[in-house]
Short mmCIF file of C-alpha atoms in Angstrom, two decimals:
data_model
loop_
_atom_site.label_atom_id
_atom_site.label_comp_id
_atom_site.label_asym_id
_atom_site.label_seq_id
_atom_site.Cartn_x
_atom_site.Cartn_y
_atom_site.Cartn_z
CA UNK A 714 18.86 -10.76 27.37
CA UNK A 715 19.48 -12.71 24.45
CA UNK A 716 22.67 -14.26 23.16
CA UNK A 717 24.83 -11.40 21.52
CA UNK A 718 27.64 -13.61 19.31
CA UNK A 719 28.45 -12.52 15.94
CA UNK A 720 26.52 -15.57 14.67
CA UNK A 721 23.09 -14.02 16.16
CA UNK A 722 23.76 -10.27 15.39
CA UNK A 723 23.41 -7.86 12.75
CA UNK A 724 25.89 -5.43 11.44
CA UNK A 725 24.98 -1.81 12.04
CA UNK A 726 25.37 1.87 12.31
CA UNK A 727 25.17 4.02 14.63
CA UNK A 728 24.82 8.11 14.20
CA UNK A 729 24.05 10.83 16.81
CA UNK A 730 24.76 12.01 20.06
CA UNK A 731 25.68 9.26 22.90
CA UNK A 732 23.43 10.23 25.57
CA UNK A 733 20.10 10.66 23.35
CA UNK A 734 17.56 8.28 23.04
CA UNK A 735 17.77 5.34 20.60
CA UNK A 736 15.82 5.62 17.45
CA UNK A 737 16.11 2.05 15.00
CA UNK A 738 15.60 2.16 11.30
CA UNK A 739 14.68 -1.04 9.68
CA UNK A 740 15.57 -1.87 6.14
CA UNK A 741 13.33 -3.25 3.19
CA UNK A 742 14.20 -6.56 1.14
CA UNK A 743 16.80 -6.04 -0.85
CA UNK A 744 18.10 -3.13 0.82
CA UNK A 745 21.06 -1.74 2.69
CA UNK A 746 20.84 0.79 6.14
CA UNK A 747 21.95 3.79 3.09
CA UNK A 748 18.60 3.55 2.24
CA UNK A 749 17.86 6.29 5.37
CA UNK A 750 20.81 8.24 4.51
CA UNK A 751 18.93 11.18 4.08
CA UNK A 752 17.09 10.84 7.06
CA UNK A 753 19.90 11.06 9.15
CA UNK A 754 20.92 14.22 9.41
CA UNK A 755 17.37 15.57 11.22
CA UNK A 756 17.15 12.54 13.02
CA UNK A 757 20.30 12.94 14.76
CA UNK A 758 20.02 16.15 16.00
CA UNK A 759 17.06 14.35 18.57
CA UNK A 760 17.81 10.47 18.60
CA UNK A 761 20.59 8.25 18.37
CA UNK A 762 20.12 6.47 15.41
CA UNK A 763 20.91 2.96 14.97
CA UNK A 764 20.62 1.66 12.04
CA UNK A 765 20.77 -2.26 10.18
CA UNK A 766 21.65 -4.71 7.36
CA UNK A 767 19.57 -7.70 6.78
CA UNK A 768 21.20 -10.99 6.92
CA UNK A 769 23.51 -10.81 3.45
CA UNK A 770 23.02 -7.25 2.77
CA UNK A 771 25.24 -4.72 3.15
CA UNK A 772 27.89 -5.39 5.52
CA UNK A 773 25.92 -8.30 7.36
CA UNK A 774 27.33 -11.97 6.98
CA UNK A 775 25.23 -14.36 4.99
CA UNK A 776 23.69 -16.64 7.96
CA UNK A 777 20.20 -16.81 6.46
CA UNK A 778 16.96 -16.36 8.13
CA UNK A 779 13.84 -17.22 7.01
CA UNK A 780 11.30 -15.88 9.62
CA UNK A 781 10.53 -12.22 10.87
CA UNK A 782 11.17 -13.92 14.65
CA UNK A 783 14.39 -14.71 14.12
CA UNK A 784 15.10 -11.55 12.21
CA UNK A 785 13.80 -9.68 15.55
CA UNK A 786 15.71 -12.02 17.67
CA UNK A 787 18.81 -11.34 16.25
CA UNK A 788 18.28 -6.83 16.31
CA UNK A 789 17.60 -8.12 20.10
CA UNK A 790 20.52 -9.41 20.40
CA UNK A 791 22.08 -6.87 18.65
CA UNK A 792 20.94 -3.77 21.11
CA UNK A 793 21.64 -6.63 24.11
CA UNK A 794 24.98 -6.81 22.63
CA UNK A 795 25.04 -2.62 22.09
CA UNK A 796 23.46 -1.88 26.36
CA UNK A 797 20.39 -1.13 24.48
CA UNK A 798 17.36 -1.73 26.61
CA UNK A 799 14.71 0.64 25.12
CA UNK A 800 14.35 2.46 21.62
CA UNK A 801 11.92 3.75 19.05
CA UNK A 802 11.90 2.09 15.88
CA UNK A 803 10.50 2.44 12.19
CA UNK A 804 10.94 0.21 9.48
CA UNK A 805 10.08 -0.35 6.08
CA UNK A 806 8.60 -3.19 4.17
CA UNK A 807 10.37 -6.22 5.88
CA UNK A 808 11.67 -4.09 8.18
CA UNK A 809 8.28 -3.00 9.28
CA UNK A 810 7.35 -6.48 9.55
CA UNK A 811 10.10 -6.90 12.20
CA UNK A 812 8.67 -3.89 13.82
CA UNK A 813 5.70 -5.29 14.50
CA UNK A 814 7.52 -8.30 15.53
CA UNK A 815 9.08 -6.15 18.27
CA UNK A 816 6.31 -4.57 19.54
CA UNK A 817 4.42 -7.62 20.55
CA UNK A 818 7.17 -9.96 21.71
CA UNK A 819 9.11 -7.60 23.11
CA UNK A 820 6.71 -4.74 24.13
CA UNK A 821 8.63 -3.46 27.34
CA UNK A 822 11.68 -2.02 24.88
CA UNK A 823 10.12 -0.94 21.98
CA UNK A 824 8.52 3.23 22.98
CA UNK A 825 7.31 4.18 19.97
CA UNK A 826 6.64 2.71 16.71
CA UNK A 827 6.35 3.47 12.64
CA UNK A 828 5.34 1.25 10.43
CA UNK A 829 6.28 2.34 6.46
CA UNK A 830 5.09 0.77 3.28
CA UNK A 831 4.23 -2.13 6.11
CA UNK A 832 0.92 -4.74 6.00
CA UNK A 833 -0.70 -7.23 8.44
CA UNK A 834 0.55 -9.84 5.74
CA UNK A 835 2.57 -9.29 2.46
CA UNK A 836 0.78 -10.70 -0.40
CA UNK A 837 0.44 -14.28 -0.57
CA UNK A 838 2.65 -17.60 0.84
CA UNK A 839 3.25 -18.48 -3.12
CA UNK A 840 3.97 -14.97 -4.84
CA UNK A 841 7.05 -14.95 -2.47
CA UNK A 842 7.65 -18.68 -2.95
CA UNK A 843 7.24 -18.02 -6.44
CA UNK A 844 9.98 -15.26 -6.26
CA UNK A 845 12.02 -17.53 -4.54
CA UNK A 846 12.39 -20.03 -7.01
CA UNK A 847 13.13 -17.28 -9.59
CA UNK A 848 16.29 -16.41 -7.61
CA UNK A 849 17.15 -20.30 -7.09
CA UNK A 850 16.73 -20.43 -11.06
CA UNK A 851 18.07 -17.05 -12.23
CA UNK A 852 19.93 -15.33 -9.60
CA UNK A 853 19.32 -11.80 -8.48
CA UNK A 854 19.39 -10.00 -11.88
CA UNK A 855 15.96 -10.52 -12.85
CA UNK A 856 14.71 -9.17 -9.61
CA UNK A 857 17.05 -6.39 -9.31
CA UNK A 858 16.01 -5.45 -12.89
CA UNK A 859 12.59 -5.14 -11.98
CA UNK A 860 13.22 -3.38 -8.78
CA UNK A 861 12.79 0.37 -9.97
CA UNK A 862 9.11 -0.52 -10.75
CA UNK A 863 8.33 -1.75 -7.11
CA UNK A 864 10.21 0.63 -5.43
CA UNK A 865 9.76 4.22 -7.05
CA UNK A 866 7.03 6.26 -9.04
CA UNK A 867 7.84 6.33 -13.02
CA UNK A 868 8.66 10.19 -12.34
CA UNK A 869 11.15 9.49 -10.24
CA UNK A 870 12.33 6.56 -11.74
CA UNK A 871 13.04 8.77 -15.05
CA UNK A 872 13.96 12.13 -13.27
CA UNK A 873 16.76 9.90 -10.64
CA UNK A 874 18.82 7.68 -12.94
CA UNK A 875 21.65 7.45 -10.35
CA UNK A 876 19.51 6.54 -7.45
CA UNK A 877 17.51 4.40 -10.20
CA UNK A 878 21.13 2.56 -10.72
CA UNK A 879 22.26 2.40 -6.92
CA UNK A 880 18.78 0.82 -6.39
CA UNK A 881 19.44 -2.17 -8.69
CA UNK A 882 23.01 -2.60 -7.61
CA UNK A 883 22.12 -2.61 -4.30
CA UNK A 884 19.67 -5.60 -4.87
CA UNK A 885 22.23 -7.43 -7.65
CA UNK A 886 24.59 -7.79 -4.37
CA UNK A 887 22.87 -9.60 -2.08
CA UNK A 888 23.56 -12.64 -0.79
CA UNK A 889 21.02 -15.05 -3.25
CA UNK A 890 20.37 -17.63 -0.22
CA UNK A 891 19.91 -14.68 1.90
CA UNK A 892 17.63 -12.95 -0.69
CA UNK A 893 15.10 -16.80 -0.79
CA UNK A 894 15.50 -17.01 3.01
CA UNK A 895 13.84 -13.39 3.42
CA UNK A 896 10.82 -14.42 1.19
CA UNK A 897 9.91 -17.08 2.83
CA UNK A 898 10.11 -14.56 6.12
CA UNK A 899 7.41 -12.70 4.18
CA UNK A 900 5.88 -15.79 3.09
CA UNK A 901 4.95 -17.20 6.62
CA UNK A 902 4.34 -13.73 8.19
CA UNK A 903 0.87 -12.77 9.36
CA UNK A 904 0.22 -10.43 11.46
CA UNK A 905 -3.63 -9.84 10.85
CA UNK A 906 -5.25 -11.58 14.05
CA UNK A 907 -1.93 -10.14 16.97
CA UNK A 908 -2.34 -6.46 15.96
CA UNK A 909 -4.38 -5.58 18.79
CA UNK A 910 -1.72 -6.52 21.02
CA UNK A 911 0.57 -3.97 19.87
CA UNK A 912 0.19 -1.64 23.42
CA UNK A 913 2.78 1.57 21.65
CA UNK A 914 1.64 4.61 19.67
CA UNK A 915 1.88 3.32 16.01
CA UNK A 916 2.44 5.78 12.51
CA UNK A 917 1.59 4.20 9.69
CA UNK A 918 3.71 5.52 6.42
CA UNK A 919 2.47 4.91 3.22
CA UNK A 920 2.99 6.29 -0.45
CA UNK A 921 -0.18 7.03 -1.91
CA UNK A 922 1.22 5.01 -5.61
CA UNK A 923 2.63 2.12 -3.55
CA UNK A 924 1.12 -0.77 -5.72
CA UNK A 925 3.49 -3.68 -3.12
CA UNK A 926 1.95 -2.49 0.00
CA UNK A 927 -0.59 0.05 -1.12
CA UNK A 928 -2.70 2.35 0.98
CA UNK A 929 -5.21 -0.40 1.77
CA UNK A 930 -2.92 -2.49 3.58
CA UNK A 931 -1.67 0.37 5.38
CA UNK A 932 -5.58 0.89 6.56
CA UNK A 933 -5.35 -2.32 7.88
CA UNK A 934 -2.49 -2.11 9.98
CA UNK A 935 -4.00 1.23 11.26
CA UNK A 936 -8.06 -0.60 11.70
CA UNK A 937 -5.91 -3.49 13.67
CA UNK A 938 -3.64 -1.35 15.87
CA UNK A 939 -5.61 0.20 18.67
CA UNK A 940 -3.56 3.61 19.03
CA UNK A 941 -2.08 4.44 14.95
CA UNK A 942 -2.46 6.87 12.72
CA UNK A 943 -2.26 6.94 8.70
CA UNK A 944 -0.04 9.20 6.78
CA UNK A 945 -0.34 9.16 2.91
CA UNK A 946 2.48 10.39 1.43
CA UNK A 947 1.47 11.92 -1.89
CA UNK A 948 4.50 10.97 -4.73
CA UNK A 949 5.70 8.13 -3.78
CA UNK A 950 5.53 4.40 -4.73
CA UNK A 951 7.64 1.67 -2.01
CA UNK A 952 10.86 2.74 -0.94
CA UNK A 953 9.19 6.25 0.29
CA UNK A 954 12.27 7.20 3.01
CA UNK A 955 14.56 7.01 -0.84
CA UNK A 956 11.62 8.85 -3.01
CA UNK A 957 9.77 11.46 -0.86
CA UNK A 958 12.85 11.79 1.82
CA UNK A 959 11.85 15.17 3.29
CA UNK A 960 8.19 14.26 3.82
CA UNK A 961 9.43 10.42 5.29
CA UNK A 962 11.56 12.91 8.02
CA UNK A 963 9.39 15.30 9.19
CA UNK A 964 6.77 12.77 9.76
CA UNK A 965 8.94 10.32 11.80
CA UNK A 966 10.16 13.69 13.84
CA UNK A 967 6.96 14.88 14.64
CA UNK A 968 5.00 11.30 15.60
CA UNK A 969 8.32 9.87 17.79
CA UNK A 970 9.30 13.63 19.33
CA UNK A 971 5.41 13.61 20.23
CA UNK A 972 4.90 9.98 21.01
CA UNK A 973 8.01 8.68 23.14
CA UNK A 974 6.72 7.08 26.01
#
């Protein structure tokens, strides 16, 4: 077990019925756990759902970390600290990354696994270092202005001006040193070469007009990983659990209710 103190653990959420299985939902950069609020209300009729903020979002305190390792570490600790021994999980974007993360250092907890708007490796070392020193320089407004663009189809962006607003807002208050910390995470994370080693049944989630992580990357991750599958969801850009909710739930039912070892 690892060391559960509040200094190594995450703040979280937990939904569902106590004696079901545990089901983790990992959030994207920039992100709070709301962003799988509308997942919730399937999901918890079969799992218990657990779900996380990343260090300075949401509710978590602002102890930066700036690998995917330590990000792991500390959900580790955070299920240690909860009796947790074994649990699903699917994440998106960062929280993907942490996913696979899981899988291979910790492969006798983690049963089943999704991987959404996820890659082997996130772009390059200096886009994210570059995006770092835009934060250091300019704070979070700049990036939380150009969030709607990453995240969500121009459709959607146009048809959902609330969710277009929470979106922004949700970015605009995290933690700045938190915010730098997480891109150099994404910065030093490659998973390319380890992805054999990830021994769980693996879905793959991607929107089909995801220009961050788009569909190629997700072909990767499902070439690399010896038992995953690909699901394009048609509609969506990034944040696909936010844009194309209904499709993001029914695949996550089927592959874990199918999958669970």
């Amino acid at each position: 077990m690892t060391d559960a103190t509040p200094a190594t653990t995450l703040h979280h959420r937990i939904d569902g019925p106590d004696e079901a299985p545990v089901l983790v939902l990992g959030p994207a950069l920039g992100a709070t756990w709301h962003m799988w609020d509308r997942q919730i209300p399937e999901l918890t009729r079969h799992w218990r759902v657990l779900r996380y903020d990343l260090p300075g979002h949401g509710g978590s305190p602002a102890r930066s970390s700036d690998s995917v390792v330590d990000l792991a570490q500390r959900l580790l600790a955070t299920l240690d600290g909860l009796g947790v021994e074994r649990f699903g999980y699917a994440g998106c974007s960062l929280g993907g990354a942490v996913g696979v993360q899981l899988a291979l250092a910790a492969p006798q907890r983690v049963t089943s696994l999704a991987l959404v708007s996820s890659s082997p490796r996130y772009g390059t070392p200096d886009s994210w270092r570059q995006r770092g020193v835009v934060v250091r320089t300019n704070g979070l407004d700049p990036i939380a202005r150009s969030t709607p663009e990453r995240w969500f189809t121009p459709g959607f962006a146009t048809a959902q001006p609330a969710i277009v607003e929470w979106a922004v807002q949700m970015v605009r208050t995290t933690d700045p040193g938190c915010y730098i910390a997480a891109c150099e995470a994404f910065a030093a994370f490659d998973a390319a070469d380890a992805l054999g080693g990830i021994g769980v049944p693996t879905l793959v989630v991607v929107g089909a007009e995801d220009d961050t992580t788009p569909p190629a990357e997700a072909r990767a991750l499902v070439a690399g990983v010896p038992d995953a599958r690909l699901a394009l969801v048609p509609g969506a850009a990034h944040l696909t659990p936010v844009e194309q909710p209904g499709a993001v739930t029914d695949l996550l039912i089927r592959h874990f209710t199918t999958s669970w070892q």
